Amino acid sequence: MNAYETARVAADELRIYSGFDTYDIAIVLGSGWREGAAALGAPLSAVPTSSLSGFVTPTVAGHTGTILSLDVGGVMVALLTGRVHLYEGHTVDEVVHPVRTVIAAGASKVVLTNACGGIDPATSPGTVVVIRDHINLTATSPMEGPAPPEGLGSRFVDLTDLYSARLRAAVHDAAPELAEGVYAGFRGPHYETPAEIVMARTMGASLVGMSTVLEAIAARHLAAEVLGLSLVSNYAAGVSAGPLNHLEVLEAGQNAAASLGALLAQLVPVL
Ligand code: 8IG
């Protein structure tokens, strides 16, 4: 079975286990965002991704694999609390499978959240930035391989409007304080060298991370509208005098959790 068909099967399983027939919005929760998501209300169902076809188990501390289904004021929301990354040794198809599954389950809008490094010294850790565009430095694509079967996706996809201008405008109406940035997606799991951060800045990036870009492409390929929200958790290498570490990242998430949850709760009804 190809990856697109596996996503269809997983979507049918999700419908059965969750009791939700369809979704309006799917939200992928990155580091820091998961803790805040309780602000969206109590889930009506929680499906472990281990019970769904094609899902692999996240290995990163703070990422557990569950799909929560919520009714947020009449908006049907799928919350994906686990994310898998290329750097865990997973394939590109495995990395984007959760996104393909929730789109196959009906979600036409996908919100990708993450924690990232900030290249601009004026953007301090704890700041949320709306992704305006990305630079995919993973040297791969979720669309690589045989063309999708008829009706399940096209051979090529236009990424001119990858991060939906409509959704970004809706965010700016609701939360005008949020700035926009360009996210450079690296494979990791090492953080960058200072020279690589100079490269990323020169190329036009203001954010660096290890997720999001492949999921965004896969979602757009399946005609979903994509919104990307980044929590800047640390200054990228060489931007500040201090060293980088993963604990600092987790701490930034914990400190920001409540406001991230409030932001999601504010955005869901207006997207
Ligand atoms: I949080 O500085 C977080 N994720 N590549 N670089 C990359 N990913 C990150 C960083 C960072 N901080």
PDB file of C-alpha atoms and ligand atoms in Angstrom:
ATOM      1  CA  MET A   1       0.000   0.000   0.000  1.00  0.00           C
ATOM      2  CA  ASN A   2       1.345   3.468  -0.812  1.00  0.00           C
ATOM      3  CA  ALA A   3       1.584   6.260   1.776  1.00  0.00           C
ATOM      4  CA  TYR A   4      -1.554   8.035   0.525  1.00  0.00           C
ATOM      5  CA  GLU A   5      -3.677   4.906   0.802  1.00  0.00           C
ATOM      6  CA  THR A   6      -2.245   4.174   4.263  1.00  0.00           C
ATOM      7  CA  ALA A   7      -3.356   7.662   5.331  1.00  0.00           C
ATOM      8  CA  ARG A   8      -6.891   6.889   4.072  1.00  0.00           C
ATOM      9  CA  VAL A   9      -6.947   3.676   6.101  1.00  0.00           C
ATOM     10  CA  ALA A  10      -5.683   5.491   9.216  1.00  0.00           C
ATOM     11  CA  ALA A  11      -8.330   8.200   8.713  1.00  0.00           C
ATOM     12  CA  ASP A  12     -11.087   5.556   8.639  1.00  0.00           C
ATOM     13  CA  GLU A  13      -9.676   4.018  11.821  1.00  0.00           C
ATOM     14  CA  LEU A  14      -9.519   7.457  13.437  1.00  0.00           C
ATOM     15  CA  ARG A  15     -13.187   8.070  12.572  1.00  0.00           C
ATOM     16  CA  ILE A  16     -14.180   4.801  14.188  1.00  0.00           C
ATOM     17  CA  TYR A  17     -12.114   5.237  17.360  1.00  0.00           C
ATOM     18  CA  SER A  18     -12.818   8.962  17.854  1.00  0.00           C
ATOM     19  CA  GLY A  19     -16.502   8.937  16.943  1.00  0.00           C
ATOM     20  CA  PHE A  20     -15.850  12.130  14.913  1.00  0.00           C
ATOM     21  CA  ASP A  21     -17.031  11.924  11.309  1.00  0.00           C
ATOM     22  CA  THR A  22     -14.903  14.805  10.098  1.00  0.00           C
ATOM     23  CA  TYR A  23     -12.695  17.687  11.228  1.00  0.00           C
ATOM     24  CA  ASP A  24     -12.419  21.351  10.328  1.00  0.00           C
ATOM     25  CA  ILE A  25      -8.936  22.061  11.640  1.00  0.00           C
ATOM     26  CA  ALA A  26      -5.963  19.917  12.584  1.00  0.00           C
ATOM     27  CA  ILE A  27      -3.329  21.333  14.917  1.00  0.00           C
ATOM     28  CA  VAL A  28       0.084  19.715  15.221  1.00  0.00           C
ATOM     29  CA  LEU A  29       1.509  20.569  18.613  1.00  0.00           C
ATOM     30  CA  GLY A  30       5.247  21.134  18.789  1.00  0.00           C
ATOM     31  CA  SER A  31       7.471  21.523  21.832  1.00  0.00           C
ATOM     32  CA  GLY A  32       5.934  23.892  24.327  1.00  0.00           C
ATOM     33  CA  TRP A  33       2.550  24.041  22.584  1.00  0.00           C
ATOM     34  CA  ARG A  34       1.309  20.701  23.898  1.00  0.00           C
ATOM     35  CA  GLU A  35       1.309  21.850  27.516  1.00  0.00           C
ATOM     36  CA  GLY A  36      -0.863  24.852  26.664  1.00  0.00           C
ATOM     37  CA  ALA A  37      -3.427  23.043  24.545  1.00  0.00           C
ATOM     38  CA  ALA A  38      -5.663  22.264  27.529  1.00  0.00           C
ATOM     39  CA  ALA A  39      -6.932  25.834  27.029  1.00  0.00           C
ATOM     40  CA  LEU A  40      -8.901  24.546  24.018  1.00  0.00           C
ATOM     41  CA  GLY A  41     -11.137  22.581  26.372  1.00  0.00           C
ATOM     42  CA  ALA A  42     -11.609  18.950  27.295  1.00  0.00           C
ATOM     43  CA  PRO A  43     -11.156  16.473  24.444  1.00  0.00           C
ATOM     44  CA  LEU A  44     -14.188  14.328  23.577  1.00  0.00           C
ATOM     45  CA  SER A  45     -11.895  11.475  22.629  1.00  0.00           C
ATOM     46  CA  ALA A  46      -8.220  10.561  22.758  1.00  0.00           C
ATOM     47  CA  VAL A  47      -6.898   8.051  20.237  1.00  0.00           C
ATOM     48  CA  PRO A  48      -3.350   6.745  20.733  1.00  0.00           C
ATOM     49  CA  THR A  49      -1.570   6.866  17.395  1.00  0.00           C
ATOM     50  CA  SER A  50      -0.194   3.405  18.167  1.00  0.00           C
ATOM     51  CA  SER A  51      -3.696   2.092  17.356  1.00  0.00           C
ATOM     52  CA  LEU A  52      -3.708   3.673  13.870  1.00  0.00           C
ATOM     53  CA  SER A  53      -2.124   2.315  10.674  1.00  0.00           C
ATOM     54  CA  GLY A  54       1.179   3.796   9.552  1.00  0.00           C
ATOM     55  CA  PHE A  55       2.022   5.768  12.687  1.00  0.00           C
ATOM     56  CA  VAL A  56       5.422   5.434  14.330  1.00  0.00           C
ATOM     57  CA  THR A  57       6.080   6.193  17.983  1.00  0.00           C
ATOM     58  CA  PRO A  58       7.681   9.558  18.759  1.00  0.00           C
ATOM     59  CA  THR A  59      10.986   9.179  20.612  1.00  0.00           C
ATOM     60  CA  VAL A  60      11.506  12.777  21.753  1.00  0.00           C
ATOM     61  CA  ALA A  61      10.787  13.576  25.405  1.00  0.00           C
ATOM     62  CA  GLY A  62       7.684  15.731  25.562  1.00  0.00           C
ATOM     63  CA  HIS A  63       6.160  14.271  22.383  1.00  0.00           C
ATOM     64  CA  THR A  64       3.530  11.564  22.992  1.00  0.00           C
ATOM     65  CA  GLY A  65       1.442  10.153  20.183  1.00  0.00           C
ATOM     66  CA  THR A  66      -2.251  10.908  20.639  1.00  0.00           C
ATOM     67  CA  ILE A  67      -4.960  12.434  18.468  1.00  0.00           C
ATOM     68  CA  LEU A  68      -7.395  14.399  20.601  1.00  0.00           C
ATOM     69  CA  SER A  69     -10.782  15.328  19.158  1.00  0.00           C
ATOM     70  CA  LEU A  70     -12.429  18.519  20.401  1.00  0.00           C
ATOM     71  CA  ASP A  71     -15.493  20.564  19.644  1.00  0.00           C
ATOM     72  CA  VAL A  72     -14.367  24.156  20.112  1.00  0.00           C
ATOM     73  CA  GLY A  73     -17.559  26.194  19.844  1.00  0.00           C
ATOM     74  CA  GLY A  74     -18.780  24.118  16.910  1.00  0.00           C
ATOM     75  CA  VAL A  75     -15.364  23.882  15.221  1.00  0.00           C
ATOM     76  CA  MET A  76     -14.201  20.269  15.025  1.00  0.00           C
ATOM     77  CA  VAL A  77     -10.531  20.155  15.959  1.00  0.00           C
ATOM     78  CA  ALA A  78      -8.004  17.317  15.756  1.00  0.00           C
ATOM     79  CA  LEU A  79      -5.068  17.925  18.072  1.00  0.00           C
ATOM     80  CA  LEU A  80      -1.960  15.912  17.288  1.00  0.00           C
ATOM     81  CA  THR A  81       0.089  15.791  20.435  1.00  0.00           C
ATOM     82  CA  GLY A  82       2.976  13.788  19.026  1.00  0.00           C
ATOM     83  CA  ARG A  83       5.271  14.759  16.216  1.00  0.00           C
ATOM     84  CA  VAL A  84       7.950  12.677  14.595  1.00  0.00           C
ATOM     85  CA  HIS A  85      11.057  14.110  12.993  1.00  0.00           C
ATOM     86  CA  LEU A  86      13.506  13.031  10.311  1.00  0.00           C
ATOM     87  CA  TYR A  87      16.303  13.120  12.872  1.00  0.00           C
ATOM     88  CA  GLU A  88      14.698  10.256  14.804  1.00  0.00           C
ATOM     89  CA  GLY A  89      15.545   8.092  11.813  1.00  0.00           C
ATOM     90  CA  HIS A  90      12.012   8.070  10.428  1.00  0.00           C
ATOM     91  CA  THR A  91      11.266   8.270   6.730  1.00  0.00           C
ATOM     92  CA  VAL A  92       9.719  11.338   5.161  1.00  0.00           C
ATOM     93  CA  ASP A  93       6.467   9.410   4.657  1.00  0.00           C
ATOM     94  CA  GLU A  94       6.403   8.578   8.372  1.00  0.00           C
ATOM     95  CA  VAL A  95       7.057  12.216   9.293  1.00  0.00           C
ATOM     96  CA  VAL A  96       4.113  13.509   7.245  1.00  0.00           C
ATOM     97  CA  HIS A  97       1.731  10.594   7.862  1.00  0.00           C
ATOM     98  CA  PRO A  98      -0.118  12.303  10.766  1.00  0.00           C
ATOM     99  CA  VAL A  99      -0.840  15.340   8.585  1.00  0.00           C
ATOM    100  CA  ARG A 100      -1.953  13.206   5.628  1.00  0.00           C
ATOM    101  CA  THR A 101      -4.202  11.219   7.954  1.00  0.00           C
ATOM    102  CA  VAL A 102      -6.065  14.170   9.464  1.00  0.00           C
ATOM    103  CA  ILE A 103      -6.519  15.711   6.021  1.00  0.00           C
ATOM    104  CA  ALA A 104      -7.919  12.383   4.794  1.00  0.00           C
ATOM    105  CA  ALA A 105     -10.195  12.524   7.863  1.00  0.00           C
ATOM    106  CA  GLY A 106     -11.592  15.812   6.595  1.00  0.00           C
ATOM    107  CA  ALA A 107      -9.423  18.642   7.954  1.00  0.00           C
ATOM    108  CA  SER A 108      -9.064  21.353   5.319  1.00  0.00           C
ATOM    109  CA  LYS A 109      -6.934  23.630   7.529  1.00  0.00           C
ATOM    110  CA  VAL A 110      -3.695  22.540   9.171  1.00  0.00           C
ATOM    111  CA  VAL A 111      -1.972  24.542  11.899  1.00  0.00           C
ATOM    112  CA  LEU A 112       1.666  23.522  12.351  1.00  0.00           C
ATOM    113  CA  THR A 113       3.238  24.709  15.595  1.00  0.00           C
ATOM    114  CA  ASN A 114       6.844  24.346  16.631  1.00  0.00           C
ATOM    115  CA  ALA A 115       9.606  25.578  18.847  1.00  0.00           C
ATOM    116  CA  CYS A 116      12.557  27.016  16.987  1.00  0.00           C
ATOM    117  CA  GLY A 117      15.718  29.058  17.180  1.00  0.00           C
ATOM    118  CA  GLY A 118      15.556  32.778  16.470  1.00  0.00           C
ATOM    119  CA  ILE A 119      18.062  34.435  14.151  1.00  0.00           C
ATOM    120  CA  ASP A 120      16.956  38.034  14.772  1.00  0.00           C
ATOM    121  CA  PRO A 121      18.491  39.365  18.004  1.00  0.00           C
ATOM    122  CA  ALA A 122      15.404  41.600  18.443  1.00  0.00           C
ATOM    123  CA  THR A 123      13.128  38.516  18.734  1.00  0.00           C
ATOM    124  CA  SER A 124      13.689  37.196  22.219  1.00  0.00           C
ATOM    125  CA  PRO A 125      12.949  33.640  23.367  1.00  0.00           C
ATOM    126  CA  GLY A 126       9.290  33.321  24.347  1.00  0.00           C
ATOM    127  CA  THR A 127       8.061  35.239  21.280  1.00  0.00           C
ATOM    128  CA  VAL A 128       5.527  33.661  18.891  1.00  0.00           C
ATOM    129  CA  VAL A 129       6.157  34.322  15.190  1.00  0.00           C
ATOM    130  CA  VAL A 130       3.775  33.588  12.288  1.00  0.00           C
ATOM    131  CA  ILE A 131       5.534  31.699   9.487  1.00  0.00           C
ATOM    132  CA  ARG A 132       5.241  33.697   6.267  1.00  0.00           C
ATOM    133  CA  ASP A 133       7.309  31.305   4.173  1.00  0.00           C
ATOM    134  CA  HIS A 134       9.935  28.615   4.540  1.00  0.00           C
ATOM    135  CA  ILE A 135      13.254  27.436   3.148  1.00  0.00           C
ATOM    136  CA  ASN A 136      13.406  23.658   3.006  1.00  0.00           C
ATOM    137  CA  LEU A 137      16.996  22.665   3.794  1.00  0.00           C
ATOM    138  CA  THR A 138      16.215  18.995   4.416  1.00  0.00           C
ATOM    139  CA  ALA A 139      17.149  18.119   0.824  1.00  0.00           C
ATOM    140  CA  THR A 140      14.071  15.961   0.528  1.00  0.00           C
ATOM    141  CA  SER A 141      10.356  16.187  -0.224  1.00  0.00           C
ATOM    142  CA  PRO A 142       7.321  14.255   0.977  1.00  0.00           C
ATOM    143  CA  MET A 143       6.305  14.023  -2.677  1.00  0.00           C
ATOM    144  CA  GLU A 144       9.473  12.208  -3.756  1.00  0.00           C
ATOM    145  CA  GLY A 145       8.824   8.756  -5.144  1.00  0.00           C
ATOM    146  CA  PRO A 146       6.122   7.398  -7.423  1.00  0.00           C
ATOM    147  CA  ALA A 147       3.343   9.841  -8.307  1.00  0.00           C
ATOM    148  CA  PRO A 148       0.315   9.511  -6.017  1.00  0.00           C
ATOM    149  CA  PRO A 149      -2.481   7.295  -7.340  1.00  0.00           C
ATOM    150  CA  GLU A 150      -5.166   9.005  -9.421  1.00  0.00           C
ATOM    151  CA  GLY A 151      -7.325  11.251  -7.244  1.00  0.00           C
ATOM    152  CA  LEU A 152      -4.969  11.181  -4.229  1.00  0.00           C
ATOM    153  CA  GLY A 153      -2.636  14.011  -5.220  1.00  0.00           C
ATOM    154  CA  SER A 154      -0.784  15.608  -8.111  1.00  0.00           C
ATOM    155  CA  ARG A 155       2.794  15.049  -9.351  1.00  0.00           C
ATOM    156  CA  PHE A 156       3.825  18.688  -8.739  1.00  0.00           C
ATOM    157  CA  VAL A 157       2.537  21.369  -6.394  1.00  0.00           C
ATOM    158  CA  ASP A 158       2.722  25.170  -6.409  1.00  0.00           C
ATOM    159  CA  LEU A 159       4.104  26.487  -3.103  1.00  0.00           C
ATOM    160  CA  THR A 160       3.629  30.189  -3.866  1.00  0.00           C
ATOM    161  CA  ASP A 161       0.930  30.433  -1.207  1.00  0.00           C
ATOM    162  CA  LEU A 162       2.203  27.612   1.017  1.00  0.00           C
ATOM    163  CA  TYR A 163       1.486  29.512   4.224  1.00  0.00           C
ATOM    164  CA  SER A 164      -2.016  30.749   3.527  1.00  0.00           C
ATOM    165  CA  ALA A 165      -2.306  34.524   3.170  1.00  0.00           C
ATOM    166  CA  ARG A 166      -5.932  34.188   4.250  1.00  0.00           C
ATOM    167  CA  LEU A 167      -5.060  32.416   7.487  1.00  0.00           C
ATOM    168  CA  ARG A 168      -2.199  34.816   8.206  1.00  0.00           C
ATOM    169  CA  ALA A 169      -4.546  37.761   7.751  1.00  0.00           C
ATOM    170  CA  ALA A 170      -6.998  36.145  10.169  1.00  0.00           C
ATOM    171  CA  VAL A 171      -4.195  35.752  12.720  1.00  0.00           C
ATOM    172  CA  HIS A 172      -3.133  39.356  12.329  1.00  0.00           C
ATOM    173  CA  ASP A 173      -6.701  40.565  12.841  1.00  0.00           C
ATOM    174  CA  ALA A 174      -6.988  38.537  16.048  1.00  0.00           C
ATOM    175  CA  ALA A 175      -3.450  39.025  17.343  1.00  0.00           C
ATOM    176  CA  PRO A 176      -1.883  42.092  15.701  1.00  0.00           C
ATOM    177  CA  GLU A 177       1.154  41.913  17.983  1.00  0.00           C
ATOM    178  CA  LEU A 178       2.495  38.818  16.192  1.00  0.00           C
ATOM    179  CA  ALA A 179       5.291  39.388  13.661  1.00  0.00           C
ATOM    180  CA  GLU A 180       6.007  37.200  10.626  1.00  0.00           C
ATOM    181  CA  GLY A 181       9.164  35.302   9.786  1.00  0.00           C
ATOM    182  CA  VAL A 182      10.760  32.886   7.355  1.00  0.00           C
ATOM    183  CA  TYR A 183      11.462  29.417   8.765  1.00  0.00           C
ATOM    184  CA  ALA A 184      14.513  27.483   7.589  1.00  0.00           C
ATOM    185  CA  GLY A 185      13.995  23.758   8.111  1.00  0.00           C
ATOM    186  CA  PHE A 186      17.186  21.797   8.835  1.00  0.00           C
ATOM    187  CA  ARG A 187      17.417  18.032   9.382  1.00  0.00           C
ATOM    188  CA  GLY A 188      19.184  18.271  12.779  1.00  0.00           C
ATOM    189  CA  PRO A 189      19.373  16.914  15.388  1.00  0.00           C
ATOM    190  CA  HIS A 190      22.517  18.934  15.897  1.00  0.00           C
ATOM    191  CA  TYR A 191      21.912  22.635  16.217  1.00  0.00           C
ATOM    192  CA  GLU A 192      23.581  24.798  13.588  1.00  0.00           C
ATOM    193  CA  THR A 193      27.047  26.223  13.623  1.00  0.00           C
ATOM    194  CA  PRO A 194      27.271  30.013  13.818  1.00  0.00           C
ATOM    195  CA  ALA A 195      28.403  30.000  10.164  1.00  0.00           C
ATOM    196  CA  GLU A 196      25.278  28.066   9.156  1.00  0.00           C
ATOM    197  CA  ILE A 197      23.131  30.621  10.958  1.00  0.00           C
ATOM    198  CA  VAL A 198      24.878  33.405   9.006  1.00  0.00           C
ATOM    199  CA  MET A 199      24.064  31.404   5.859  1.00  0.00           C
ATOM    200  CA  ALA A 200      20.411  31.015   6.869  1.00  0.00           C
ATOM    201  CA  ARG A 201      20.115  34.732   7.655  1.00  0.00           C
ATOM    202  CA  THR A 202      21.757  35.613   4.326  1.00  0.00           C
ATOM    203  CA  MET A 203      19.240  33.410   2.548  1.00  0.00           C
ATOM    204  CA  GLY A 204      16.406  35.339   4.175  1.00  0.00           C
ATOM    205  CA  ALA A 205      15.483  33.134   7.135  1.00  0.00           C
ATOM    206  CA  SER A 206      14.652  34.507  10.566  1.00  0.00           C
ATOM    207  CA  LEU A 207      13.752  31.203  12.265  1.00  0.00           C
ATOM    208  CA  VAL A 208      15.516  27.819  12.291  1.00  0.00           C
ATOM    209  CA  GLY A 209      14.066  24.473  13.237  1.00  0.00           C
ATOM    210  CA  MET A 210      13.917  20.744  12.552  1.00  0.00           C
ATOM    211  CA  SER A 211      10.245  20.199  11.719  1.00  0.00           C
ATOM    212  CA  THR A 212       7.291  21.775   9.904  1.00  0.00           C
ATOM    213  CA  VAL A 213       8.604  22.177   6.338  1.00  0.00           C
ATOM    214  CA  LEU A 214       7.870  18.622   5.161  1.00  0.00           C
ATOM    215  CA  GLU A 215       4.483  18.581   6.872  1.00  0.00           C
ATOM    216  CA  ALA A 216       3.618  21.938   5.302  1.00  0.00           C
ATOM    217  CA  ILE A 217       4.471  20.671   1.811  1.00  0.00           C
ATOM    218  CA  ALA A 218       2.509  17.437   2.336  1.00  0.00           C
ATOM    219  CA  ALA A 219      -0.520  19.391   3.589  1.00  0.00           C
ATOM    220  CA  ARG A 220      -0.458  21.843   0.686  1.00  0.00           C
ATOM    221  CA  HIS A 221      -0.035  18.973  -1.756  1.00  0.00           C
ATOM    222  CA  LEU A 222      -3.344  17.639  -0.443  1.00  0.00           C
ATOM    223  CA  ALA A 223      -4.911  21.104  -0.912  1.00  0.00           C
ATOM    224  CA  ALA A 224      -5.155  22.033   2.778  1.00  0.00           C
ATOM    225  CA  GLU A 225      -4.665  25.622   3.926  1.00  0.00           C
ATOM    226  CA  VAL A 226      -1.555  25.825   6.101  1.00  0.00           C
ATOM    227  CA  LEU A 227      -0.770  28.077   9.046  1.00  0.00           C
ATOM    228  CA  GLY A 228       2.608  27.911  10.801  1.00  0.00           C
ATOM    229  CA  LEU A 229       3.254  29.265  14.287  1.00  0.00           C
ATOM    230  CA  SER A 230       6.725  29.235  15.834  1.00  0.00           C
ATOM    231  CA  LEU A 231       7.661  29.729  19.441  1.00  0.00           C
ATOM    232  CA  VAL A 232      11.173  31.165  19.484  1.00  0.00           C
ATOM    233  CA  SER A 233      12.778  29.157  22.283  1.00  0.00           C
ATOM    234  CA  ASN A 234      16.406  30.115  22.001  1.00  0.00           C
ATOM    235  CA  TYR A 235      18.668  32.468  20.112  1.00  0.00           C
ATOM    236  CA  ALA A 236      20.169  30.552  17.186  1.00  0.00           C
ATOM    237  CA  ALA A 237      23.876  29.709  17.360  1.00  0.00           C
ATOM    238  CA  GLY A 238      26.127  32.737  17.403  1.00  0.00           C
ATOM    239  CA  VAL A 239      23.243  35.197  17.850  1.00  0.00           C
ATOM    240  CA  SER A 240      23.797  35.551  21.584  1.00  0.00           C
ATOM    241  CA  ALA A 241      26.945  34.954  23.588  1.00  0.00           C
ATOM    242  CA  GLY A 242      25.597  31.922  25.470  1.00  0.00           C
ATOM    243  CA  PRO A 243      25.513  28.227  24.466  1.00  0.00           C
ATOM    244  CA  LEU A 244      22.366  26.368  23.293  1.00  0.00           C
ATOM    245  CA  ASN A 245      20.789  23.407  25.027  1.00  0.00           C
ATOM    246  CA  HIS A 246      17.615  21.338  24.892  1.00  0.00           C
ATOM    247  CA  LEU A 247      16.712  22.087  28.530  1.00  0.00           C
ATOM    248  CA  GLU A 248      16.535  25.772  27.707  1.00  0.00           C
ATOM    249  CA  VAL A 249      14.135  24.882  24.892  1.00  0.00           C
ATOM    250  CA  LEU A 250      11.857  22.861  27.190  1.00  0.00           C
ATOM    251  CA  GLU A 251      11.939  25.634  29.767  1.00  0.00           C
ATOM    252  CA  ALA A 252      10.943  28.271  27.214  1.00  0.00           C
ATOM    253  CA  GLY A 253       7.996  26.049  26.290  1.00  0.00           C
ATOM    254  CA  GLN A 254       6.882  25.558  29.868  1.00  0.00           C
ATOM    255  CA  ASN A 255       7.078  29.275  30.560  1.00  0.00           C
ATOM    256  CA  ALA A 256       5.094  30.142  27.443  1.00  0.00           C
ATOM    257  CA  ALA A 257       2.577  27.259  27.648  1.00  0.00           C
ATOM    258  CA  ALA A 258      -0.346  29.194  29.105  1.00  0.00           C
ATOM    259  CA  SER A 259      -0.115  32.024  26.589  1.00  0.00           C
ATOM    260  CA  LEU A 260       0.325  29.574  23.673  1.00  0.00           C
ATOM    261  CA  GLY A 261      -2.851  27.780  24.708  1.00  0.00           C
ATOM    262  CA  ALA A 262      -4.738  31.045  25.007  1.00  0.00           C
ATOM    263  CA  LEU A 263      -3.519  32.056  21.544  1.00  0.00           C
ATOM    264  CA  LEU A 264      -4.745  28.785  19.985  1.00  0.00           C
ATOM    265  CA  ALA A 265      -8.111  29.143  21.716  1.00  0.00           C
ATOM    266  CA  GLN A 266      -8.375  32.685  20.377  1.00  0.00           C
ATOM    267  CA  LEU A 267      -7.436  31.627  16.818  1.00  0.00           C
ATOM    268  CA  VAL A 268      -9.501  28.450  16.279  1.00  0.00           C
ATOM    269  CA  PRO A 269     -12.856  30.270  15.928  1.00  0.00           C
ATOM    270  CA  VAL A 270     -11.497  32.860  13.441  1.00  0.00           C
ATOM    271  CA  LEU A 271      -9.461  30.701  11.028  1.00  0.00           C
TER     272      LEU A 271
HETATM  273  I1  8IG B   1      13.610  24.797  19.988  1.00  0.00           I
HETATM  274  O1  8IG B   1      18.403  26.715  17.251  1.00  0.00           O
HETATM  275  C1  8IG B   1      14.915  24.799  18.561  1.00  0.00           C
HETATM  276  N1  8IG B   1      14.826  23.990  17.514  1.00  0.00           N
HETATM  277  N2  8IG B   1      17.685  23.743  13.836  1.00  0.00           N
HETATM  278  N3  8IG B   1      18.051  25.251  15.554  1.00  0.00           N
HETATM  279  C2  8IG B   1      17.311  24.241  15.001  1.00  0.00           C
HETATM  280  N4  8IG B   1      16.235  23.753  15.576  1.00  0.00           N
HETATM  281  C3  8IG B   1      15.868  24.297  16.748  1.00  0.00           C
HETATM  282  C4  8IG B   1      16.571  25.303  17.383  1.00  0.00           C
HETATM  283  C5  8IG B   1      17.721  25.817  16.753  1.00  0.00           C
HETATM  284  N5  8IG B   1      15.956  25.609  18.528  1.00  0.00           N
END
